[in-house]
Short mmCIF file of C-alpha atoms and ligand atoms in Angstrom, two decimals:
data_model
loop_
_atom_site.label_atom_id
_atom_site.label_comp_id
_atom_site.label_asym_id
_atom_site.label_seq_id
_atom_site.Cartn_x
_atom_site.Cartn_y
_atom_site.Cartn_z
CA MET A 1 28.82 13.78 4.27
CA PRO A 2 27.48 14.98 0.92
CA ASN A 3 24.33 17.08 0.61
CA THR A 4 21.41 15.98 -1.54
CA ARG A 5 19.90 18.09 -4.27
CA ILE A 6 17.10 17.71 -6.76
CA LEU A 7 18.80 18.17 -10.12
CA ALA A 8 15.66 18.23 -12.25
CA THR A 9 12.11 16.95 -12.48
CA GLY A 10 9.70 15.70 -15.15
CA ARG A 11 6.02 14.82 -15.40
CA ALA A 12 3.67 12.89 -17.66
CA VAL A 13 -0.08 12.49 -17.75
CA PRO A 14 -2.23 10.57 -20.23
CA ASP A 15 -3.64 12.53 -23.18
CA ARG A 16 -7.19 11.61 -22.32
CA VAL A 17 -8.90 14.38 -20.35
CA VAL A 18 -11.97 13.43 -18.32
CA THR A 19 -14.13 16.41 -17.44
CA ASN A 20 -16.62 16.67 -14.60
CA ALA A 21 -19.36 16.85 -17.22
CA GLU A 22 -18.27 13.49 -18.65
CA LEU A 23 -18.43 11.89 -15.20
CA ALA A 24 -21.85 13.44 -14.59
CA GLU A 25 -23.14 11.48 -17.60
CA LYS A 26 -22.31 8.20 -15.81
CA ILE A 27 -22.68 9.12 -12.14
CA ASP A 28 -25.27 11.01 -10.13
CA THR A 29 -23.04 14.06 -9.61
CA SER A 30 -22.50 17.49 -11.15
CA ASP A 31 -19.70 19.78 -12.24
CA GLU A 32 -20.80 22.22 -9.57
CA TRP A 33 -20.70 19.62 -6.74
CA ILE A 34 -17.25 18.38 -7.74
CA ARG A 35 -15.78 21.90 -8.06
CA GLN A 36 -17.29 23.06 -4.79
CA ARG A 37 -16.28 20.04 -2.71
CA THR A 38 -12.93 19.18 -4.28
CA GLY A 39 -11.80 22.02 -6.56
CA ILE A 40 -11.32 19.52 -9.39
CA GLU A 41 -12.31 20.63 -12.91
CA GLN A 42 -10.78 17.81 -14.95
CA ARG A 43 -8.40 14.87 -14.63
CA HIS A 44 -6.43 12.54 -16.93
CA TRP A 45 -7.18 8.83 -17.27
CA ILE A 46 -5.18 6.36 -19.34
CA ALA A 47 -6.43 4.77 -22.55
CA VAL A 48 -6.15 1.04 -23.26
CA GLY A 49 -2.48 0.20 -23.91
CA GLU A 50 -1.08 2.85 -21.57
CA SER A 51 0.38 1.99 -18.16
CA GLY A 52 1.74 3.48 -14.96
CA SER A 53 5.28 2.40 -15.80
CA GLY A 54 4.84 3.95 -19.26
CA LEU A 55 3.93 7.29 -17.67
CA ALA A 56 6.84 6.86 -15.27
CA LEU A 57 9.18 6.32 -18.24
CA LYS A 58 8.06 9.54 -19.94
CA ALA A 59 8.35 11.56 -16.72
CA SER A 60 11.79 10.06 -16.02
CA GLU A 61 13.09 10.73 -19.53
CA ARG A 62 11.97 14.35 -19.24
CA ALA A 63 13.65 14.71 -15.84
CA LEU A 64 16.89 13.16 -17.13
CA ALA A 65 16.86 15.42 -20.20
CA LYS A 66 16.44 18.52 -18.02
CA ALA A 67 19.16 17.29 -15.65
CA GLY A 68 21.38 16.87 -18.71
CA ILE A 69 22.56 13.41 -17.70
CA PRO A 70 22.14 10.03 -19.38
CA ALA A 71 20.12 7.28 -17.69
CA SER A 72 23.39 5.35 -17.37
CA ASP A 73 24.44 7.83 -14.66
CA LEU A 74 21.67 6.54 -12.37
CA ASP A 75 22.75 4.39 -9.44
CA ALA A 76 19.29 3.41 -8.22
CA ILE A 77 15.55 3.81 -8.80
CA VAL A 78 13.01 4.39 -6.04
CA TYR A 79 9.54 3.83 -7.50
CA ALA A 80 6.53 4.86 -5.47
CA THR A 81 3.16 3.48 -6.50
CA SER A 82 0.04 2.06 -4.95
CA THR A 83 -1.15 0.86 -8.34
CA PRO A 84 1.64 -1.24 -9.91
CA ASP A 85 1.14 -2.55 -13.45
CA HIS A 86 1.02 -6.08 -11.98
CA PHE A 87 0.54 -7.60 -8.53
CA ALA A 88 4.21 -8.66 -8.73
CA PRO A 89 6.84 -7.61 -9.57
CA GLY A 90 6.55 -3.92 -8.77
CA GLY A 91 6.82 -1.09 -11.28
CA GLY A 92 10.47 -0.18 -10.65
CA VAL A 93 11.87 -3.07 -12.65
CA TYR A 94 9.80 -2.13 -15.71
CA LEU A 95 11.17 1.38 -15.51
CA GLN A 96 14.72 0.02 -15.13
CA ARG A 97 14.15 -2.17 -18.21
CA ASP A 98 12.59 0.56 -20.32
CA LEU A 99 15.18 3.19 -19.41
CA ASN A 100 17.71 0.71 -20.75
CA VAL A 101 20.01 1.15 -17.80
CA GLY A 102 22.29 -1.49 -16.32
CA THR A 103 21.28 -3.80 -13.50
CA ILE A 104 20.88 -1.01 -10.99
CA PRO A 105 18.60 -1.60 -8.00
CA ALA A 106 14.93 -0.68 -8.44
CA LEU A 107 12.96 -0.48 -5.24
CA ASP A 108 9.17 -0.17 -5.09
CA ILE A 109 7.60 1.50 -2.11
CA ARG A 110 3.96 1.23 -1.11
CA THR A 111 3.18 4.36 0.80
CA GLN A 112 0.33 5.60 -1.41
CA CYS A 113 -0.21 9.38 -1.42
CA SER A 114 2.94 9.88 0.66
CA GLY A 115 4.95 7.80 -1.80
CA PHE A 116 7.06 10.52 -3.35
CA VAL A 117 7.93 12.12 0.00
CA TYR A 118 8.90 8.73 1.45
CA GLY A 119 10.82 7.90 -1.73
CA LEU A 120 12.76 11.13 -1.60
CA SER A 121 13.68 10.41 2.02
CA LEU A 122 15.17 7.08 0.95
CA ALA A 123 17.14 8.72 -1.86
CA ASP A 124 18.42 11.30 0.63
CA CYS A 125 19.62 8.51 2.96
CA TYR A 126 21.25 6.57 0.11
CA ILE A 127 23.10 9.70 -0.96
CA LYS A 128 24.08 10.97 2.49
CA SER A 129 25.37 7.53 3.47
CA GLY A 130 27.62 7.55 0.40
CA MET A 131 25.97 4.38 -0.96
CA TYR A 132 24.71 6.00 -4.17
CA ARG A 133 25.40 9.28 -5.92
CA THR A 134 22.46 9.67 -8.32
CA VAL A 135 18.99 8.33 -7.61
CA LEU A 136 15.78 8.55 -9.66
CA VAL A 137 12.67 9.00 -7.50
CA VAL A 138 9.34 8.41 -9.19
CA GLY A 139 5.69 8.61 -8.19
CA ALA A 140 3.45 6.94 -10.77
CA GLU A 141 -0.20 5.92 -10.55
CA VAL A 142 -3.06 4.55 -12.56
CA GLN A 143 -6.18 4.78 -10.42
CA SER A 144 -8.71 4.93 -13.26
CA THR A 145 -8.67 1.23 -14.14
CA ALA A 146 -10.03 0.22 -10.72
CA MET A 147 -12.45 3.07 -10.23
CA ASP A 148 -16.08 2.40 -9.43
CA VAL A 149 -17.56 4.79 -11.98
CA SER A 150 -21.10 4.45 -10.67
CA ASP A 151 -23.27 6.19 -8.08
CA ARG A 152 -21.85 3.85 -5.44
CA GLY A 153 -18.29 5.01 -6.14
CA ARG A 154 -19.03 8.68 -6.62
CA ASN A 155 -17.02 9.91 -3.64
CA THR A 156 -13.80 8.44 -5.12
CA ALA A 157 -14.41 8.32 -8.89
CA VAL A 158 -14.57 12.12 -9.07
CA ILE A 159 -11.30 12.56 -7.13
CA PHE A 160 -8.67 10.03 -8.19
CA ALA A 161 -6.72 10.08 -11.45
CA ASP A 162 -3.60 8.99 -13.34
CA GLY A 163 -0.17 10.54 -13.78
CA ALA A 164 3.53 10.35 -13.00
CA GLY A 165 6.28 12.63 -11.77
CA ALA A 166 10.01 12.01 -11.45
CA ALA A 167 13.00 13.68 -9.84
CA VAL A 168 16.69 13.11 -10.48
CA VAL A 169 18.36 13.45 -7.11
CA GLN A 170 22.12 13.75 -6.77
CA ALA A 171 24.90 14.24 -4.23
CA CYS A 172 26.36 17.73 -4.10
CA ASP A 173 28.87 19.59 -1.97
CA GLU A 174 28.19 22.51 0.36
CA ALA A 175 29.20 25.07 -2.26
CA ALA A 176 26.16 24.11 -4.36
CA GLY A 177 23.95 25.69 -1.68
CA SER A 178 21.27 23.01 -2.01
CA GLU A 179 20.33 20.63 0.75
CA ILE A 180 17.49 18.64 2.26
CA LEU A 181 17.27 20.15 5.71
CA ALA A 182 14.72 18.07 7.59
CA TRP A 183 12.36 15.12 7.46
CA ASP A 184 9.18 14.23 9.31
CA LEU A 185 7.58 10.85 8.55
CA HIS A 186 4.72 9.00 10.25
CA SER A 187 2.19 6.20 9.98
CA GLU A 188 -0.98 5.25 11.84
CA GLY A 189 -2.20 1.83 10.75
CA ALA A 190 -5.18 2.02 13.10
CA HIS A 191 -6.87 3.83 10.21
CA ALA A 192 -5.71 1.52 7.41
CA GLU A 193 -9.25 0.61 6.36
CA LEU A 194 -10.48 4.20 6.03
CA LEU A 195 -8.83 4.56 2.62
CA TRP A 196 -7.92 1.27 1.01
CA VAL A 197 -8.34 -1.35 -1.69
CA ASP A 198 -9.30 -4.57 0.12
CA ALA A 199 -8.69 -7.12 -2.65
CA PRO A 200 -6.88 -8.84 -4.20
CA GLY A 201 -5.03 -9.62 -0.98
CA SER A 202 -3.14 -12.69 0.18
CA VAL A 203 -5.25 -12.70 3.34
CA TYR A 204 -7.94 -14.32 1.18
CA HIS A 205 -7.92 -18.04 0.26
CA PRO A 206 -7.62 -18.05 -2.67
CA ARG A 207 -6.22 -14.57 -3.21
CA ASN A 208 -8.17 -14.01 -6.43
CA GLN A 209 -11.92 -14.37 -6.08
CA ALA A 210 -14.28 -13.31 -8.83
CA GLU A 211 -16.86 -11.84 -6.43
CA HIS A 212 -14.23 -9.60 -4.83
CA ILE A 213 -13.89 -7.56 -8.02
CA ASP A 214 -17.17 -5.83 -7.38
CA SER A 215 -17.32 -5.98 -3.58
CA LYS A 216 -13.73 -5.33 -2.46
CA GLY A 217 -11.71 -4.48 -5.54
CA TYR A 218 -12.39 -0.73 -5.69
CA LEU A 219 -10.73 2.04 -3.78
CA SER A 220 -12.92 2.73 -0.80
CA MET A 221 -12.74 5.85 1.34
CA ASP A 222 -14.37 7.41 4.38
CA GLY A 223 -14.06 10.93 3.00
CA LYS A 224 -15.00 12.80 6.15
CA GLU A 225 -12.49 10.94 8.35
CA VAL A 226 -9.72 11.27 5.76
CA PHE A 227 -10.41 14.98 5.50
CA LYS A 228 -10.24 15.47 9.28
CA HIS A 229 -6.91 13.67 9.65
CA ALA A 230 -5.35 15.25 6.54
CA VAL A 231 -6.01 18.83 7.67
CA THR A 232 -4.46 18.07 11.06
CA ARG A 233 -1.47 15.94 10.08
CA MET A 234 -0.11 17.96 7.14
CA PRO A 235 0.16 21.30 9.00
CA GLU A 236 1.56 19.50 12.07
CA SER A 237 4.18 17.81 9.89
CA VAL A 238 5.16 20.99 8.01
CA GLN A 239 5.57 22.75 11.34
CA ALA A 240 7.75 19.83 12.52
CA VAL A 241 10.21 20.16 9.61
CA LEU A 242 10.30 23.94 9.99
CA ASP A 243 11.13 23.51 13.69
CA LYS A 244 13.79 20.87 12.96
CA GLY A 245 15.35 23.09 10.30
CA GLY A 246 15.23 26.17 12.55
CA LYS A 247 12.95 28.01 10.10
CA SER A 248 9.57 29.69 10.24
CA THR A 249 6.62 29.91 7.86
CA GLU A 250 7.80 33.38 6.75
CA ASP A 251 11.02 31.79 5.46
CA LEU A 252 9.09 29.49 3.10
CA THR A 253 9.04 30.42 -0.57
CA LEU A 254 6.62 27.65 -1.40
CA LEU A 255 4.74 24.78 0.17
CA ILE A 256 3.76 21.98 -2.20
CA PRO A 257 1.05 19.95 -0.52
CA HIS A 258 -0.23 16.61 -1.76
CA GLN A 259 -3.14 17.43 -4.05
CA ALA A 260 -5.89 15.51 -2.23
CA ASN A 261 -8.62 18.08 -2.38
CA LEU A 262 -8.47 21.87 -2.80
CA ARG A 263 -10.40 22.36 0.44
CA ILE A 264 -7.78 20.32 2.29
CA SER A 265 -4.94 22.43 0.83
CA GLU A 266 -6.80 25.62 1.74
CA MET A 267 -7.24 24.48 5.31
CA VAL A 268 -3.57 23.43 5.54
CA GLN A 269 -2.62 26.91 4.29
CA LYS A 270 -4.92 28.58 6.82
CA ARG A 271 -3.69 26.52 9.75
CA LEU A 272 -0.08 27.37 8.90
CA GLY A 273 -0.91 31.03 8.27
CA LEU A 274 0.61 31.00 4.78
CA ARG A 275 -0.14 33.53 2.03
CA ASP A 276 -1.78 32.42 -1.24
CA ASP A 277 1.51 32.83 -3.11
CA GLN A 278 3.23 30.45 -0.66
CA VAL A 279 1.08 27.41 -1.53
CA TYR A 280 0.90 25.71 -4.93
CA ASN A 281 -2.25 23.95 -6.12
CA ASN A 282 -2.96 22.26 -9.43
CA ILE A 283 -5.62 19.72 -8.44
CA GLN A 284 -8.07 21.68 -10.63
CA ARG A 285 -6.40 20.20 -13.73
CA TYR A 286 -5.18 16.79 -12.54
CA GLY A 287 -7.38 15.50 -9.71
CA ASN A 288 -5.66 13.42 -7.05
CA THR A 289 -2.90 11.33 -8.67
CA THR A 290 -1.81 9.76 -5.35
CA SER A 291 2.02 9.47 -5.23
CA ALA A 292 2.38 11.57 -8.39
CA THR A 293 0.78 14.80 -7.15
CA VAL A 294 3.86 16.20 -5.41
CA PRO A 295 6.42 15.60 -8.21
CA ILE A 296 3.96 16.79 -10.89
CA ALA A 297 3.36 20.00 -8.90
CA LEU A 298 7.09 20.44 -8.21
CA ASP A 299 7.82 20.08 -11.92
CA GLU A 300 5.22 22.73 -12.79
CA CYS A 301 6.59 25.12 -10.15
CA LEU A 302 10.11 24.77 -11.53
CA GLU A 303 8.90 25.21 -15.10
CA GLN A 304 7.02 28.40 -14.13
CA GLY A 305 10.05 29.78 -12.28
CA LEU A 306 8.19 29.81 -8.95
CA ILE A 307 11.18 28.12 -7.31
CA GLN A 308 14.78 29.26 -7.76
CA ARG A 309 18.01 27.71 -6.50
CA GLY A 310 18.44 28.65 -2.84
CA ASP A 311 14.70 29.03 -2.11
CA LEU A 312 13.27 27.27 0.92
CA ILE A 313 10.46 24.89 -0.01
CA ALA A 314 8.44 22.28 1.84
CA LEU A 315 6.74 19.18 0.50
CA THR A 316 3.99 17.52 2.49
CA ALA A 317 1.69 14.57 1.90
CA PHE A 318 -0.99 12.54 3.63
CA GLY A 319 -2.90 9.49 2.53
CA SER A 320 -3.86 5.84 2.73
CA GLY A 321 -2.20 3.99 5.58
CA PHE A 322 -2.58 6.45 7.14
CA LEU A 323 0.90 7.62 6.18
CA TRP A 324 2.09 11.18 6.09
CA GLY A 325 5.26 13.22 6.04
CA SER A 326 7.11 16.34 5.00
CA ALA A 327 10.47 17.49 3.70
CA LEU A 328 12.12 20.87 4.15
CA ILE A 329 14.42 21.64 1.23
CA ARG A 330 16.87 24.41 0.40
CA TYR A 331 16.35 24.10 -3.33
N1 LIG B 401 -21.49 13.99 -6.28
C1 LIG B 401 -22.62 14.31 -5.62
N2 LIG B 401 -22.84 13.94 -4.35
C2 LIG B 401 -21.90 13.21 -3.74
C3 LIG B 401 -20.70 12.83 -4.38
C4 LIG B 401 -20.53 13.26 -5.71
N3 LIG B 401 -19.43 12.95 -6.41
N4 LIG B 401 -19.96 12.14 -3.51
C5 LIG B 401 -20.65 12.05 -2.39
N5 LIG B 401 -21.82 12.69 -2.52
C6 LIG B 401 -22.91 12.85 -1.56
C7 LIG B 401 -22.95 11.76 -0.53
O1 LIG B 401 -23.56 10.59 -1.02
C8 LIG B 401 -23.74 12.41 0.58
O2 LIG B 401 -25.10 12.29 0.26
P1 LIG B 401 -26.19 12.03 1.43
O3 LIG B 401 -26.04 13.20 2.36
O4 LIG B 401 -27.45 11.98 0.68
O5 LIG B 401 -25.76 10.73 2.05
C9 LIG B 401 -23.34 13.86 0.47
O6 LIG B 401 -22.76 14.04 -0.83
C10 LIG B 401 -22.36 14.26 1.50
O7 LIG B 401 -21.37 13.23 1.55
P2 LIG B 401 -20.09 13.38 2.39
O8 LIG B 401 -19.19 12.21 2.16
O9 LIG B 401 -20.52 13.69 3.80
O10 LIG B 401 -19.53 14.68 1.66
P3 LIG B 401 -18.35 15.58 2.03
O11 LIG B 401 -18.82 16.96 2.17
O12 LIG B 401 -17.53 14.97 3.10
O13 LIG B 401 -17.53 15.50 0.66
C11 LIG B 401 -15.61 14.37 -0.17
C12 LIG B 401 -17.08 14.26 0.16
C13 LIG B 401 -15.13 13.01 -0.65
C14 LIG B 401 -15.41 15.39 -1.27
C15 LIG B 401 -14.87 14.81 1.10
O14 LIG B 401 -15.22 13.99 2.18
C16 LIG B 401 -13.40 14.81 0.94
O15 LIG B 401 -12.87 15.56 0.17
N6 LIG B 401 -12.68 14.01 1.71
C17 LIG B 401 -11.26 13.87 1.60
C18 LIG B 401 -11.00 13.04 0.41
C19 LIG B 401 -9.57 13.03 0.01
O16 LIG B 401 -8.93 14.04 -0.06
N7 LIG B 401 -9.06 11.86 -0.25
C20 LIG B 401 -7.75 11.68 -0.67
C21 LIG B 401 -6.84 11.70 0.49
S1 LIG B 401 -5.29 11.17 0.00
#
C-alpha cells in the first residue's frame, strides 16, 4: 500500500481587506470587542465579480506550481465548500473546467469548517486504495455575500470571511518518510441547527421564497454552544489521533487548528498542554474562512519554514453539523 504525502500547498484571499473599524461603521460593535472576543483584526471579503471557485483556482495554481507538476497530472479533485458558487452543481466542476484538466472526477463535500480535514481523508483513502495517485484537495469559501451586516447579525458578521487553500496530495513510497498516520472523524447532527443556513432548502415548497432571504438566508449561530463544543471536541480528537499513531503531545512539531476564534484555539492549546510554538494561529488576519482556514494556515506554516519534511503535525477542525475531525501527519 502506498503512503500519502502532501506535495505542496497554495492559498488565495480576495484583495479587499475589511477592518474591524469598517464593520463598526455599519454594526453596533467595536474593534476592541472583536479583538477581545475573537482575536480577529481584519478579514478579506470578495468584490463583485470574484467567486469561491476563482479563489480556489488561484490557490490550486499556486499549489501546483510549488509541487512542480502540471494540472494534467491530477487524477481527481476533492472540493470542500459550504458556500458553492451556485446551488448546483458544486464548485469542483468549475475548478476542473478552469484548471483546464481532462475529465477527471471532481467531488464536492459539504462538511463546512471540517471540509479540508474530511477532504484530505478522502484523498488519503483514494491514494492508499491505489485508485488515484495525485489528488487536489481544496477548501474554498465565500461567506461575505450572505452575511447579515447589521446589528442583528453582529455575532457572525465579525467572524466569517472569504478565502481558499489547496493541497496537492500524492502517493509516495516508504523511503519518502512522509505519511498520514491517523484519522479521527465525527458528526453530531443533533446540533445541526446551532450553526446553519436554513434557506434556500428543498424542505421548503417552493425552495426559493423571497421572504426567506431576510429571515432564514443568513448564517445563524449560537455562539456560546458552538464555543463549548469546539473546545471539547478538538482537543479530544487531537488526543485520539495521537493515541492511534502511538505519539504524544511532546512529539508534535505543530498543531494547526481550524481558525474559528482565537479564544477557542487558546483553550484547545491549554487543554492539550501545548506550548505557544506548537500551535499556529492566523485568524487575526483572515477571520474564520470555514473550510479554507486549515489549508491557508498550512500554506503559511510551510512558507515560513515552521514545518519541515519529517516533522509530526496535526490538523484539527470543528464546525457546522456539528462535524469535527483530526489528522496526524508525518510531513
Ligand atoms: N459586537 C458587540 N457586541 C456583540 C457582538 C459584536 N460583534 N456580538 C455579540 N455581541 C453582544 C451580544 O449581543 C450580547 O449582548 P447582550 O448581553 O446585551 O445580549 C453580548 O455581546 C454577549 O453575547 P454572547 O453571544 O453571550 O457573547 P460571547 O461572549 O459568547 O461572544 C462570540 C460571542 C460569537 C464571539 C462567541 O460566542 C464565540 O466566539 N463563539 C464561537 C463562535 C465560533 O467560533 N464560530 C465558528 C465555529 S466554526
